[in-house]
């Protein structure tokens, strides 16, 4: 077929609203399937949603949020549950399929193998995974965790419980290791660091109840219709009460213009509800410039709250001086938006009584991600939108309990208050040796400095940029333990040097004991015990695994580690040592869920030494892209151009797990596509649906289909995690987070020259 004439979706209709009919279709297919009755039973189970950190479920019931609102489940939640309700991986799959065969599986294919039901080990020099018993697992684990503490590390995802997270960090710290890498290092660490520096608290200061009092939301760098669909219900309500939604995103996502929500089946589901009042499409990576422009416009319009700055902030004069000294020409040249656009947007913010500033990884996935967060916080403070109901800063976090892991101390930046509490519990000082965050862990492993790695969920190989580097680094670790419910690509590519163990665990709604999780808005849910649908499976709870490992490794010094098999006792320790979590001590008796104390600010008094917010200037980013010669150049007559590539998840995807191969809302029919601006195609001589090569600094992907779309000129979009293979990300030095959202690539009509 001629290049440019192939189009798996050239004539397919792209939906004109987000949500809508595809949601109905997805629910129908899932709930009317043979596993439909079990799916409904699970949806109604009193446990938190497995998907995003917006949070629903718990003791109010599976469809109900913390305010008692019903119909609070999304299709992404259904997809996640349906994947967990798969049958066990068939007998013989790992005996029949060699490692080389397993490495050919896509993310979707690996997930569709089914549920893990027995412990597996891949030994050095072997071509197949083999079964082993739990006694053998614990003998290997005990030996592996007796390596020097600085050579032992963990990595975790937000899939697990607060109790398992707390025990993980307690075990490693008691051993003397601070190497507690976490998936948040790769996503919202700039939010945690930046907000902590400004307000003394690194989480959202906005509760769900407070959000419902806002009359303006500024939504930045988020495709909430796909990744946090339930947030859309709040935006629909806000528009209905006359409020404004300002969207800032280089990609014109259809669901941010109009969204059909199943929570409002009559008024919204099929026809859709208007979302964006204003939609700005800046240059990728220019967010600090956008917010400097909004701040400068507020200042020039006399809408800066100088009284608020005087009474409740420190450092505001330096910020105001930067605004006065920065010319409009520098701001607009950086962000690609006009002075008029920025001034009009600032006027909407200035008129609003309460503004919530919300963002996702379009803000944090940059080499200046922490500075971006400071720029947002400065805008909130300059306009007086912090420390009152209906206003404030609200990072929109990803995995369902990723924030809970941070609260439990799974971080390399442990808060002093919790450090002191843990030292009192353990009766000795904790190590002061800095731990490895996720990117530092990959570097240390590559240097041969890590012997043992425990992965509590997640896909460490798949989540990192430069897949070859990650594979080589993990390959220098002697022993890797993966605790997981299902196979993923990391189990086949992220292999230890001597052995790799894949250990099957219960998921949240089937764990045989109660657990807790924390939403991105600081609400702690209590999850009822459950049971697995798997027959003859040999599963273990994550808490049970960690407690048994701790008992074997540490005995009863300085606490009775074996007693930590009891989650009630773990919650007692959490209440004693985790700031804001005192209420968890009685949750087993009362089943009363709670908001973490000291995080939602309804008065402008913040947990900093002075009680004031700390402001600092935010420099404009340098956003130059390399020339084609940086990538070896274009051949004579070859069409192509250098783009700032945005890596993103598709609609039916949760972190690195892909549930469906395409993304109908963006018109991208399969994974090997690149979304490009139509004007860029015309200027460089490429055509819609042509097959091209996309070349990064670490490799190239070929046979990539060009999809024309509503994306900022000079930018492109491809799907994570597949595109991770081709680039080395710059790192935000303040948080350690890679720049996944501004990756320089060369899009070319021909193959990469081999020399």
XYZ file of C-alpha atoms in Angstrom:
755
model
C 0.000 0.000 0.000
C 1.347 3.471 -0.915
C 2.578 5.636 1.986
C -0.088 8.155 2.743
C -2.912 5.941 1.497
C -2.802 3.567 4.454
C -5.178 4.684 7.009
C -6.459 2.478 9.611
C -8.531 5.479 10.671
C -8.368 8.000 7.892
C -12.101 7.845 7.403
C -13.098 6.953 10.948
C -15.185 9.557 12.715
C -13.475 11.162 15.689
C -15.931 11.764 18.553
C -17.079 15.365 18.892
C -17.422 15.106 22.687
C -15.459 13.326 25.392
C -17.105 10.517 27.304
C -20.503 9.976 25.736
C -21.477 6.905 23.736
C -18.103 5.088 23.981
C -18.545 5.106 27.766
C -21.986 3.506 27.484
C -20.607 0.963 25.021
C -17.651 0.156 27.293
C -19.847 -0.319 30.348
C -22.271 -2.513 28.400
C -19.553 -4.777 27.008
C -17.921 -5.184 30.397
C -21.001 -5.674 32.555
C -22.848 -7.933 30.094
C -19.843 -10.203 29.634
C -19.633 -13.648 31.320
C -17.772 -11.971 34.186
C -20.410 -9.225 34.434
C -22.025 -10.421 37.696
C -18.634 -10.610 39.402
C -17.767 -7.193 38.012
C -20.929 -5.671 39.493
C -20.231 -7.360 42.817
C -16.774 -5.809 42.826
C -18.006 -2.368 41.787
C -20.325 -2.401 44.812
C -17.605 -3.619 47.202
C -16.744 -1.150 49.958
C -13.256 -0.343 48.746
C -11.583 2.553 46.975
C -11.451 2.648 43.185
C -8.334 1.005 41.737
C -7.790 3.676 39.135
C -6.966 7.366 39.639
C -6.371 9.279 42.868
C -9.521 11.384 42.522
C -11.090 8.721 44.703
C -14.462 7.100 45.228
C -15.723 4.064 47.093
C -14.785 2.987 50.584
C -17.364 2.799 53.344
C -19.919 4.855 51.408
C -20.061 2.122 48.779
C -18.305 1.612 45.480
C -20.194 4.284 43.518
C -20.270 6.999 46.196
C -17.730 9.714 46.999
C -16.856 11.305 50.352
C -19.738 13.783 50.072
C -22.285 11.027 49.474
C -22.721 11.754 45.770
C -23.789 8.681 43.726
C -22.783 7.418 40.258
C -19.112 8.208 40.848
C -17.521 5.417 38.814
C -15.863 5.788 35.414
C -15.058 3.428 32.560
C -11.371 3.460 33.476
C -12.325 2.015 36.853
C -14.327 -0.708 35.090
C -11.364 -1.517 32.845
C -9.022 -1.798 35.823
C -11.392 -4.088 37.721
C -12.136 -6.236 34.675
C -8.410 -6.804 34.192
C -8.113 -7.959 37.817
C -11.033 -10.378 37.348
C -9.322 -12.274 34.552
C -8.711 -15.993 35.062
C -5.294 -17.155 36.178
C -2.535 -17.328 33.587
C -3.166 -20.761 32.012
C -1.101 -23.699 33.182
C 1.891 -24.166 30.963
C 2.168 -20.604 29.622
C 5.462 -19.904 31.348
C 6.742 -23.418 30.668
C 5.905 -23.164 26.977
C 6.840 -19.547 26.291
C 10.509 -18.688 26.493
C 11.739 -15.347 27.749
C 12.424 -14.324 24.145
C 8.775 -15.002 23.298
C 7.488 -13.126 26.334
C 9.625 -10.125 25.410
C 7.687 -9.802 22.161
C 4.437 -9.110 24.027
C 2.962 -5.624 24.035
C 1.685 -4.052 27.245
C -1.860 -5.080 26.358
C -0.810 -8.642 25.491
C 1.164 -9.067 28.711
C -1.799 -7.844 30.752
C -4.169 -10.189 28.895
C -2.165 -13.255 29.927
C -4.304 -13.225 33.083
C -3.756 -13.141 36.823
C -0.587 -14.393 38.433
C -1.443 -17.304 40.715
C 1.881 -18.868 41.823
C 5.393 -17.570 42.609
C 7.772 -17.627 39.642
C 11.542 -17.385 39.300
C 13.821 -16.780 36.347
C 17.336 -17.952 37.168
C 20.521 -16.738 35.556
C 21.153 -18.532 32.286
C 17.640 -19.995 32.055
C 15.228 -19.283 29.222
C 11.964 -19.886 31.099
C 10.274 -18.797 34.298
C 9.725 -21.659 36.753
C 7.440 -22.153 39.742
C 8.752 -22.216 43.283
C 7.210 -22.400 46.757
C 6.873 -19.616 49.303
C 9.422 -21.207 51.652
C 11.990 -20.972 48.878
C 10.910 -17.412 48.138
C 11.490 -16.330 51.729
C 14.871 -18.078 51.939
C 16.002 -16.159 48.862
C 14.495 -12.919 50.157
C 16.111 -13.274 53.571
C 19.515 -13.825 51.963
C 19.066 -10.982 49.458
C 18.064 -8.506 52.163
C 21.169 -9.292 54.213
C 23.299 -7.394 51.729
C 24.732 -4.057 52.995
C 21.869 -1.633 53.587
C 23.097 0.937 51.083
C 22.938 -1.766 48.373
C 19.265 -2.625 49.032
C 16.452 -0.611 47.450
C 12.740 -0.596 46.733
C 10.451 0.823 44.075
C 6.701 1.126 44.487
C 3.534 2.158 42.713
C 0.360 3.638 44.161
C -1.616 0.423 43.645
C -1.022 -0.906 47.147
C -2.315 0.089 50.589
C -1.148 2.577 53.192
C -0.353 -0.315 55.500
C 1.951 -2.058 53.020
C 3.590 1.269 52.142
C 4.235 2.065 55.795
C 5.737 -1.353 56.477
C 7.919 -1.153 53.357
C 9.549 2.095 54.424
C 9.771 1.016 58.066
C 11.575 -2.193 57.067
C 14.093 -0.454 54.829
C 14.774 2.360 57.273
C 15.190 -0.091 60.165
C 17.771 -1.901 58.032
C 19.584 1.405 57.431
C 18.495 2.094 53.840
C 16.757 5.220 52.568
C 16.548 3.896 48.993
C 12.778 4.219 48.682
C 12.180 5.065 45.033
C 8.537 5.538 44.083
C 6.457 6.076 40.965
C 5.712 9.614 42.204
C 9.351 10.431 41.454
C 8.366 10.101 37.795
C 5.185 12.197 37.958
C 4.183 14.615 40.748
C 7.415 14.997 42.730
C 7.693 18.612 41.469
C 4.256 19.272 42.971
C 5.282 17.802 46.318
C 8.584 19.697 46.363
C 7.248 22.979 45.020
C 4.134 23.162 47.186
C 6.170 22.095 50.208
C 8.589 24.949 49.597
C 5.789 27.502 49.224
C 3.126 26.354 51.683
C 4.889 23.821 53.921
C 2.577 21.068 52.631
C 3.099 19.161 49.407
C -0.467 18.054 48.684
C -3.699 19.658 47.517
C -4.999 22.368 49.835
C -8.451 21.907 48.276
C -11.010 19.348 49.445
C -13.862 18.135 47.258
C -16.237 20.268 49.317
C -14.005 23.313 48.828
C -13.763 22.699 45.072
C -17.547 22.839 44.878
C -17.408 26.399 46.251
C -15.074 27.676 43.497
C -16.361 29.812 40.652
C -13.283 29.372 38.464
C -10.938 26.452 37.792
C -7.674 26.854 35.900
C -6.859 23.383 34.539
C -3.302 23.053 33.247
C -1.491 20.179 31.533
C -4.243 17.638 32.180
C -6.306 15.358 29.970
C -8.807 14.812 32.768
C -11.523 13.323 30.498
C -9.254 10.312 29.948
C -7.165 10.150 33.108
C -9.481 11.583 35.818
C -12.996 11.363 34.332
C -14.776 11.982 37.629
C -13.191 15.421 37.893
C -15.271 16.274 34.838
C -18.426 16.008 36.970
C -17.153 18.866 39.122
C -16.329 20.986 36.076
C -19.805 20.353 34.660
C -21.362 21.472 37.944
C -19.113 24.544 38.044
C -20.199 25.621 34.550
C -23.849 25.056 35.478
C -23.550 27.442 38.433
C -22.099 30.122 36.162
C -18.401 29.532 36.790
C -15.482 29.534 34.368
C -13.071 26.785 33.335
C -9.770 27.968 31.873
C -7.899 25.161 30.122
C -4.199 25.495 29.289
C -2.898 22.635 27.143
C -0.870 22.403 23.914
C -3.336 19.738 22.702
C -6.960 20.652 22.036
C -8.459 17.608 23.774
C -12.065 17.126 22.677
C -13.234 16.122 26.170
C -12.000 19.429 27.583
C -14.279 21.271 25.178
C -17.358 19.125 25.721
C -17.879 16.035 27.874
C -20.772 13.585 28.225
C -20.873 12.273 31.794
C -22.757 9.144 32.896
C -23.279 10.817 36.291
C -25.798 13.079 34.515
C -27.515 10.645 32.133
C -30.301 12.990 31.004
C -28.626 16.368 30.652
C -25.084 15.383 29.743
C -24.464 11.790 28.735
C -25.228 11.839 25.013
C -25.259 15.506 24.035
C -22.345 16.538 26.241
C -21.751 19.462 28.588
C -19.629 22.512 27.806
C -16.336 22.467 29.746
C -13.768 25.075 28.670
C -14.741 28.739 28.867
C -11.277 29.646 27.555
C -8.734 27.311 25.943
C -5.092 28.383 25.591
C -2.585 26.325 23.575
C 0.927 27.371 24.605
C 4.278 26.052 23.441
C 5.075 22.808 25.340
C 7.298 23.581 28.325
C 6.440 27.280 28.470
C 4.063 27.105 31.433
C 6.173 29.382 33.628
C 5.983 32.026 30.889
C 2.197 31.597 30.705
C 1.822 32.214 34.431
C 4.265 35.117 34.403
C 2.062 36.636 31.707
C -1.066 36.112 33.804
C 0.684 37.639 36.820
C 1.940 40.639 34.834
C -1.552 41.242 33.461
C -3.035 41.071 36.968
C -0.438 43.574 38.163
C -1.073 46.010 35.316
C -4.850 45.761 35.808
C -4.572 46.551 39.516
C -5.881 43.100 40.463
C -2.957 41.963 42.612
C -3.975 41.569 46.255
C -1.188 43.595 47.874
C -2.856 43.429 51.297
C -2.914 39.626 51.120
C 0.747 39.543 50.059
C 1.740 41.831 52.934
C -0.095 39.837 55.577
C 0.315 36.259 54.404
C 3.435 35.872 52.235
C 7.194 36.272 52.249
C 9.277 37.138 49.192
C 6.510 38.828 47.206
C 8.576 41.942 46.443
C 11.126 39.918 44.490
C 8.302 38.310 42.504
C 6.698 41.684 41.758
C 10.053 43.119 40.744
C 10.547 40.253 38.291
C 7.129 40.980 36.757
C 7.953 44.648 36.321
C 11.346 43.857 34.784
C 10.218 41.127 32.372
C 9.053 42.589 29.050
C 5.887 41.318 27.428
C 7.882 40.477 24.309
C 9.964 37.925 26.234
C 6.870 36.312 27.732
C 4.888 36.027 24.511
C 7.904 34.874 22.492
C 8.449 32.070 25.007
C 4.877 30.790 25.357
C 3.497 31.578 21.901
C 0.391 33.270 23.317
C -0.471 36.903 22.711
C -0.563 39.619 25.334
C -4.282 39.998 24.607
C -4.971 36.304 25.272
C -3.089 36.400 28.557
C -4.685 39.678 29.675
C -8.201 38.419 28.888
C -7.534 35.202 30.832
C -6.106 37.141 33.773
C -9.214 39.313 33.850
C -11.385 36.200 34.305
C -9.160 35.112 37.216
C -9.189 38.603 38.714
C -13.003 38.814 38.681
C -13.557 35.395 40.253
C -14.375 35.103 43.951
C -12.565 31.781 44.292
C -10.109 30.172 41.873
C -8.757 26.634 42.077
C -5.539 26.028 40.151
C -5.385 22.364 39.109
C -2.702 20.586 37.131
C -1.342 17.221 36.113
C 1.857 16.026 34.483
C 1.773 18.588 31.698
C 3.165 20.878 34.401
C 5.500 18.504 36.235
C 7.077 16.585 33.329
C 9.568 19.307 32.445
C 13.153 20.091 33.351
C 11.764 23.098 35.262
C 8.740 21.250 36.661
C 9.218 22.527 40.209
C 9.559 26.079 38.906
C 6.274 25.604 37.024
C 4.601 24.687 40.312
C 6.085 27.768 41.983
C 4.716 29.906 39.131
C 1.213 28.507 39.681
C 1.471 29.034 43.442
C 2.660 32.605 42.901
C -0.377 33.276 40.702
C -2.700 31.901 43.373
C -1.077 34.105 46.018
C -0.930 37.271 43.915
C -4.671 36.938 43.272
C -5.478 36.034 46.895
C -6.615 32.533 45.996
C -5.013 30.480 48.741
C -6.175 29.758 52.261
C -9.917 30.189 51.776
C -12.838 27.946 50.762
C -13.278 27.568 47.019
C -9.704 28.461 46.177
C -6.160 27.132 46.200
C -3.711 24.790 44.539
C -4.775 21.262 43.570
C -2.347 18.854 41.886
C -4.339 16.065 40.207
C -2.473 12.891 41.075
C -2.479 9.675 39.102
C -2.545 6.257 40.745
C -5.224 5.656 43.372
C -2.928 5.594 46.415
C 0.183 7.320 45.146
C -0.343 10.162 47.618
C -0.825 7.686 50.453
C 2.616 6.236 49.751
C 4.154 9.659 50.246
C 2.204 10.177 53.445
C 3.440 6.810 54.747
C 7.068 7.883 54.272
C 7.874 6.159 50.974
C 10.079 9.001 49.832
C 13.710 10.021 49.797
C 12.686 13.379 51.290
C 11.303 12.258 54.650
C 9.710 15.067 56.660
C 11.551 15.954 59.870
C 8.446 15.422 62.012
C 7.984 11.869 60.758
C 11.691 11.117 60.930
C 11.732 12.020 64.605
C 8.617 9.923 65.281
C 10.156 6.894 63.562
C 13.357 7.326 65.544
C 11.335 7.277 68.754
C 9.533 4.132 67.585
C 12.742 2.325 66.621
C 14.759 3.667 69.523
C 17.694 4.764 67.393
C 18.645 7.381 64.799
C 17.765 6.744 61.174
C 20.467 6.780 58.543
C 21.245 10.220 57.141
C 22.693 8.799 53.896
C 20.567 10.229 51.048
C 18.431 7.588 49.362
C 17.913 6.896 45.663
C 14.861 8.336 43.976
C 13.775 6.518 40.813
C 16.195 8.094 38.357
C 19.034 7.914 40.894
C 18.154 4.238 41.417
C 18.586 3.532 37.696
C 21.917 5.367 37.722
C 23.119 3.521 40.836
C 22.035 0.160 39.454
C 23.834 0.917 36.205
C 26.977 1.656 38.211
C 26.734 -1.716 39.985
C 25.809 -0.174 43.358
C 22.552 -2.094 43.980
C 22.363 -5.802 44.881
C 18.715 -6.259 45.856
C 15.564 -4.547 44.617
C 11.994 -5.057 45.832
C 9.276 -3.685 43.543
C 5.903 -3.293 45.243
C 3.742 -3.119 42.134
C 4.546 -0.950 39.145
C 6.641 -1.396 36.016
C 10.010 0.185 36.723
C 11.452 -0.750 33.340
C 8.457 0.543 31.382
C 8.014 3.772 33.331
C 11.548 5.077 32.727
C 12.884 7.000 29.755
C 15.583 5.326 27.652
C 14.328 1.749 27.863
C 17.714 0.299 26.894
C 19.429 2.143 29.730
C 16.804 0.926 32.202
C 17.145 -2.673 31.005
C 20.933 -2.626 31.271
C 20.830 -0.993 34.712
C 18.346 -3.485 36.157
C 20.416 -6.265 34.636
C 23.274 -5.383 37.005
C 21.151 -5.966 40.140
C 21.665 -9.457 41.577
C 18.098 -10.146 42.704
C 14.826 -8.417 41.835
C 11.493 -9.188 43.505
C 8.296 -8.083 41.751
C 5.090 -8.190 43.828
C 2.252 -8.030 41.314
C -1.264 -9.173 40.496
C -0.696 -9.556 36.730
C 2.270 -9.877 34.373
C 3.628 -6.725 32.775
C 6.441 -5.996 30.339
C 8.807 -5.120 33.170
C 8.753 -8.751 34.302
C 10.190 -9.750 30.916
C 12.593 -6.857 30.256
C 13.605 -5.577 33.717
C 15.506 -8.697 34.767
C 18.027 -9.143 37.563
C 21.522 -10.457 36.896
C 21.218 -13.651 38.952
C 17.506 -14.072 39.534
C 14.139 -12.409 39.073
C 11.113 -13.391 41.163
C 7.521 -12.517 40.254
C 5.312 -12.960 43.303
C 1.487 -13.039 43.112
C -0.415 -10.856 45.557
C -4.040 -10.033 46.310
C -5.455 -6.870 44.812
C -7.239 -4.263 46.917
C -10.770 -5.653 46.770
C -9.731 -9.253 47.465
C -7.135 -8.698 50.221
C -8.265 -10.820 53.213
C -7.811 -7.965 55.690
C -8.971 -4.352 55.798
C -6.715 -1.671 54.299
C -6.720 2.085 53.809
C -5.875 4.404 50.922
C -5.606 8.193 50.520
C -7.046 10.245 47.680
C -5.325 13.175 45.995
C -7.594 15.467 48.012
C -6.353 14.012 51.326
C -9.347 11.781 52.081
C -8.550 8.418 53.704
C -10.803 5.497 52.742
C -11.270 2.251 54.653
C -11.408 -0.803 52.396
C -13.321 -3.877 53.536
C -11.678 -7.319 53.321
C -12.520 -9.441 50.295
C -11.708 -12.738 48.676
C -10.222 -13.770 45.368
C -12.191 -15.316 42.524
C -9.114 -17.401 41.653
C -9.347 -21.080 42.558
C -6.273 -23.019 43.693
C -4.165 -19.863 43.607
C -1.211 -19.415 45.953
C -1.444 -15.676 46.670
C -0.095 -13.617 49.552
C -1.036 -10.196 50.852
C 1.598 -7.512 50.449
C 1.475 -6.801 54.162
C 1.918 -10.517 54.876
C 4.957 -10.760 52.615
C 6.651 -7.693 54.066
C 5.912 -8.653 57.678
C 7.316 -12.161 57.201
C 10.424 -10.791 55.492
C 10.862 -8.299 58.348
C 10.409 -11.035 60.964
C 13.059 -13.230 59.343
C 15.437 -10.350 58.796
C 14.974 -8.379 62.053
C 13.225 -10.686 64.555
C 11.852 -8.648 67.424
C 14.422 -5.850 67.391
C 13.448 -3.153 68.232
C 9.760 -4.010 67.699
C 7.944 -7.306 67.194
C 8.095 -7.429 63.418
C 6.013 -10.573 63.241
C 3.139 -8.723 64.870
C 3.029 -6.458 61.828
C 1.065 -9.220 60.093
C -1.831 -7.610 61.981
C -3.018 -4.556 60.008
C -4.740 -3.106 63.081
C -1.356 -2.917 64.816
C 0.165 -1.321 61.719
C -2.540 1.331 61.813
C -1.730 1.989 65.468
C 1.883 2.656 64.477
C 0.764 4.878 61.606
C -1.333 6.939 64.034
C 1.717 7.377 66.277
C 4.213 8.353 63.585
C 2.520 9.801 60.460
C 1.575 13.503 60.710
C -2.148 14.124 60.308
C -3.103 10.447 60.601
C -4.160 10.255 64.246
C -7.738 9.318 63.276
C -6.585 6.039 61.728
C -6.098 4.569 65.214
C -9.850 4.099 65.652
C -10.907 3.436 62.078
C -11.282 -0.332 62.631
C -13.777 0.230 65.421
C -15.653 3.170 63.927
C -15.170 2.658 60.166
C -15.168 6.452 60.089
C -13.163 7.722 57.137
C -11.388 11.067 57.492
C -9.445 13.879 55.898
C -5.763 14.061 56.788
C -5.343 16.817 59.341
C -3.431 19.997 58.556
C -3.579 19.969 54.745
C -6.781 21.726 53.633
C -6.309 25.445 54.244
C -9.465 27.496 54.722
C -7.513 30.318 56.379
C -4.300 31.891 55.007
C -2.133 30.367 57.712
C 0.318 27.780 56.452
C 2.596 25.195 58.145
C 5.792 27.131 57.484
C 8.045 28.530 60.248
C 6.459 31.978 59.877
C 2.945 30.770 59.064
C 3.247 32.603 55.727
C 3.581 31.333 52.167
C 7.093 31.650 50.746
C 7.296 33.138 47.240
C 10.253 33.229 44.881
C 10.837 34.505 41.323
C 10.395 31.994 38.508
C 12.800 32.438 35.569
C 11.627 32.068 31.999
C 12.656 28.701 30.539
C 15.026 28.396 27.575
C 13.102 26.418 24.962
C 15.349 26.086 21.949
C 15.214 22.848 19.968
C 18.245 21.314 18.248
C 18.717 21.379 14.501
C 18.234 18.202 12.419
C 22.027 17.878 12.360
C 21.870 16.974 16.055
C 20.221 13.730 14.962
C 22.516 13.145 11.996
C 20.649 15.408 9.597
C 18.130 14.799 6.819
C 19.124 13.140 3.564
C 19.001 15.270 0.388
C 15.367 15.687 -0.594
C 14.094 14.046 2.586
C 11.097 15.667 4.310
C 11.126 16.193 8.058
C 11.388 18.545 11.008
C 12.388 18.696 14.674
C 9.502 18.746 17.154
C 8.979 19.081 20.881
C 7.421 15.691 21.580
C 4.800 15.250 24.302
C 4.544 11.704 25.649
C 1.044 10.799 26.834
C -1.292 7.998 27.800
C -4.113 6.935 25.530
C -7.747 6.998 26.557
C -7.903 3.317 27.601
C -4.645 3.153 29.523
C -3.676 3.203 33.190
C -0.052 4.141 33.794
C 1.971 1.655 31.685
C -0.947 -0.805 31.313
C -2.794 -0.531 28.003
C -6.390 -1.797 27.849
C -7.141 -0.860 24.213
C -4.612 -0.162 21.460
C -5.966 3.104 20.035
C -7.372 6.449 21.118
C -10.531 7.345 19.225
C -10.827 10.760 20.884
C -7.538 11.868 19.330
C -8.116 9.953 16.093
C -5.074 7.759 16.796
C -6.062 4.196 15.799
C -3.049 2.312 17.179
C 0.013 2.743 19.381
C 2.575 3.515 16.653
C 1.249 6.950 15.723
C 2.312 10.570 16.092
C -0.164 13.444 16.413
C 1.075 16.477 14.463
C -0.096 19.973 13.619
C -1.527 20.285 10.097
C 0.477 23.425 9.406
C 3.700 21.626 10.366
C 2.878 18.847 7.902
C 2.349 21.327 5.080
C 5.527 23.258 5.883
C 7.855 20.264 6.024
C 6.410 18.195 3.178
C 4.902 15.310 5.147
C 1.362 14.004 4.590
C -1.444 12.805 6.803
C -1.246 9.038 7.446
C 2.214 8.823 5.899
C 4.570 6.387 7.613
C 7.626 8.113 9.068
C 10.586 7.533 11.362
C 10.689 9.354 14.690
C 14.246 9.679 15.945
C 15.238 10.636 19.482
C 18.551 10.845 21.269
C 18.427 7.208 22.419
C 16.893 5.471 19.403
C 14.204 5.588 16.744
C 10.765 4.182 15.967
C 9.924 3.373 12.375
C 6.674 2.913 10.442
C 4.988 5.555 12.626
C 1.683 6.787 11.178
C 1.227 10.571 11.046
C -2.123 11.696 12.444
C -3.112 15.331 11.817
C -4.702 16.903 14.856
C -5.413 19.929 16.991
C -1.979 20.303 18.561
C 0.242 23.352 18.928
C 2.546 24.006 15.971
C 6.045 22.721 16.680
C 4.749 19.951 18.935
C 3.963 16.274 18.499
C 2.360 13.630 20.690
C 3.144 9.912 20.985
C 2.116 7.193 23.391
C 3.967 6.302 26.566
C 5.492 3.819 27.425
C 6.406 2.654 23.899
C 8.050 5.941 22.949
C 10.297 5.784 26.046
C 12.637 3.644 23.958
C 13.875 6.585 21.893
C 14.771 9.401 24.285
C 16.915 10.424 27.217
C 14.916 12.843 29.336
C 16.326 15.954 30.935
C 15.831 15.970 34.715
C 14.298 18.614 36.972
C 17.200 19.010 39.414
C 14.905 20.140 42.260
C 12.678 17.050 42.214
C 14.470 14.395 40.140
C 11.539 14.064 37.714
C 12.224 13.463 34.004
C 10.971 15.811 31.277
C 8.543 13.509 29.454
C 6.545 16.395 27.978
C 9.193 18.213 25.963
C 11.384 15.671 24.208
C 13.355 16.796 21.139
C 12.795 14.415 18.202
C 13.373 14.447 14.469
C 10.403 13.304 12.376
C 11.696 12.170 8.990
C 10.232 10.576 5.900
C 13.106 8.137 5.511
C 14.874 5.647 7.775
C 17.662 6.611 10.146
C 21.002 6.671 8.366
C 23.236 3.834 9.548
C 26.471 5.357 8.374
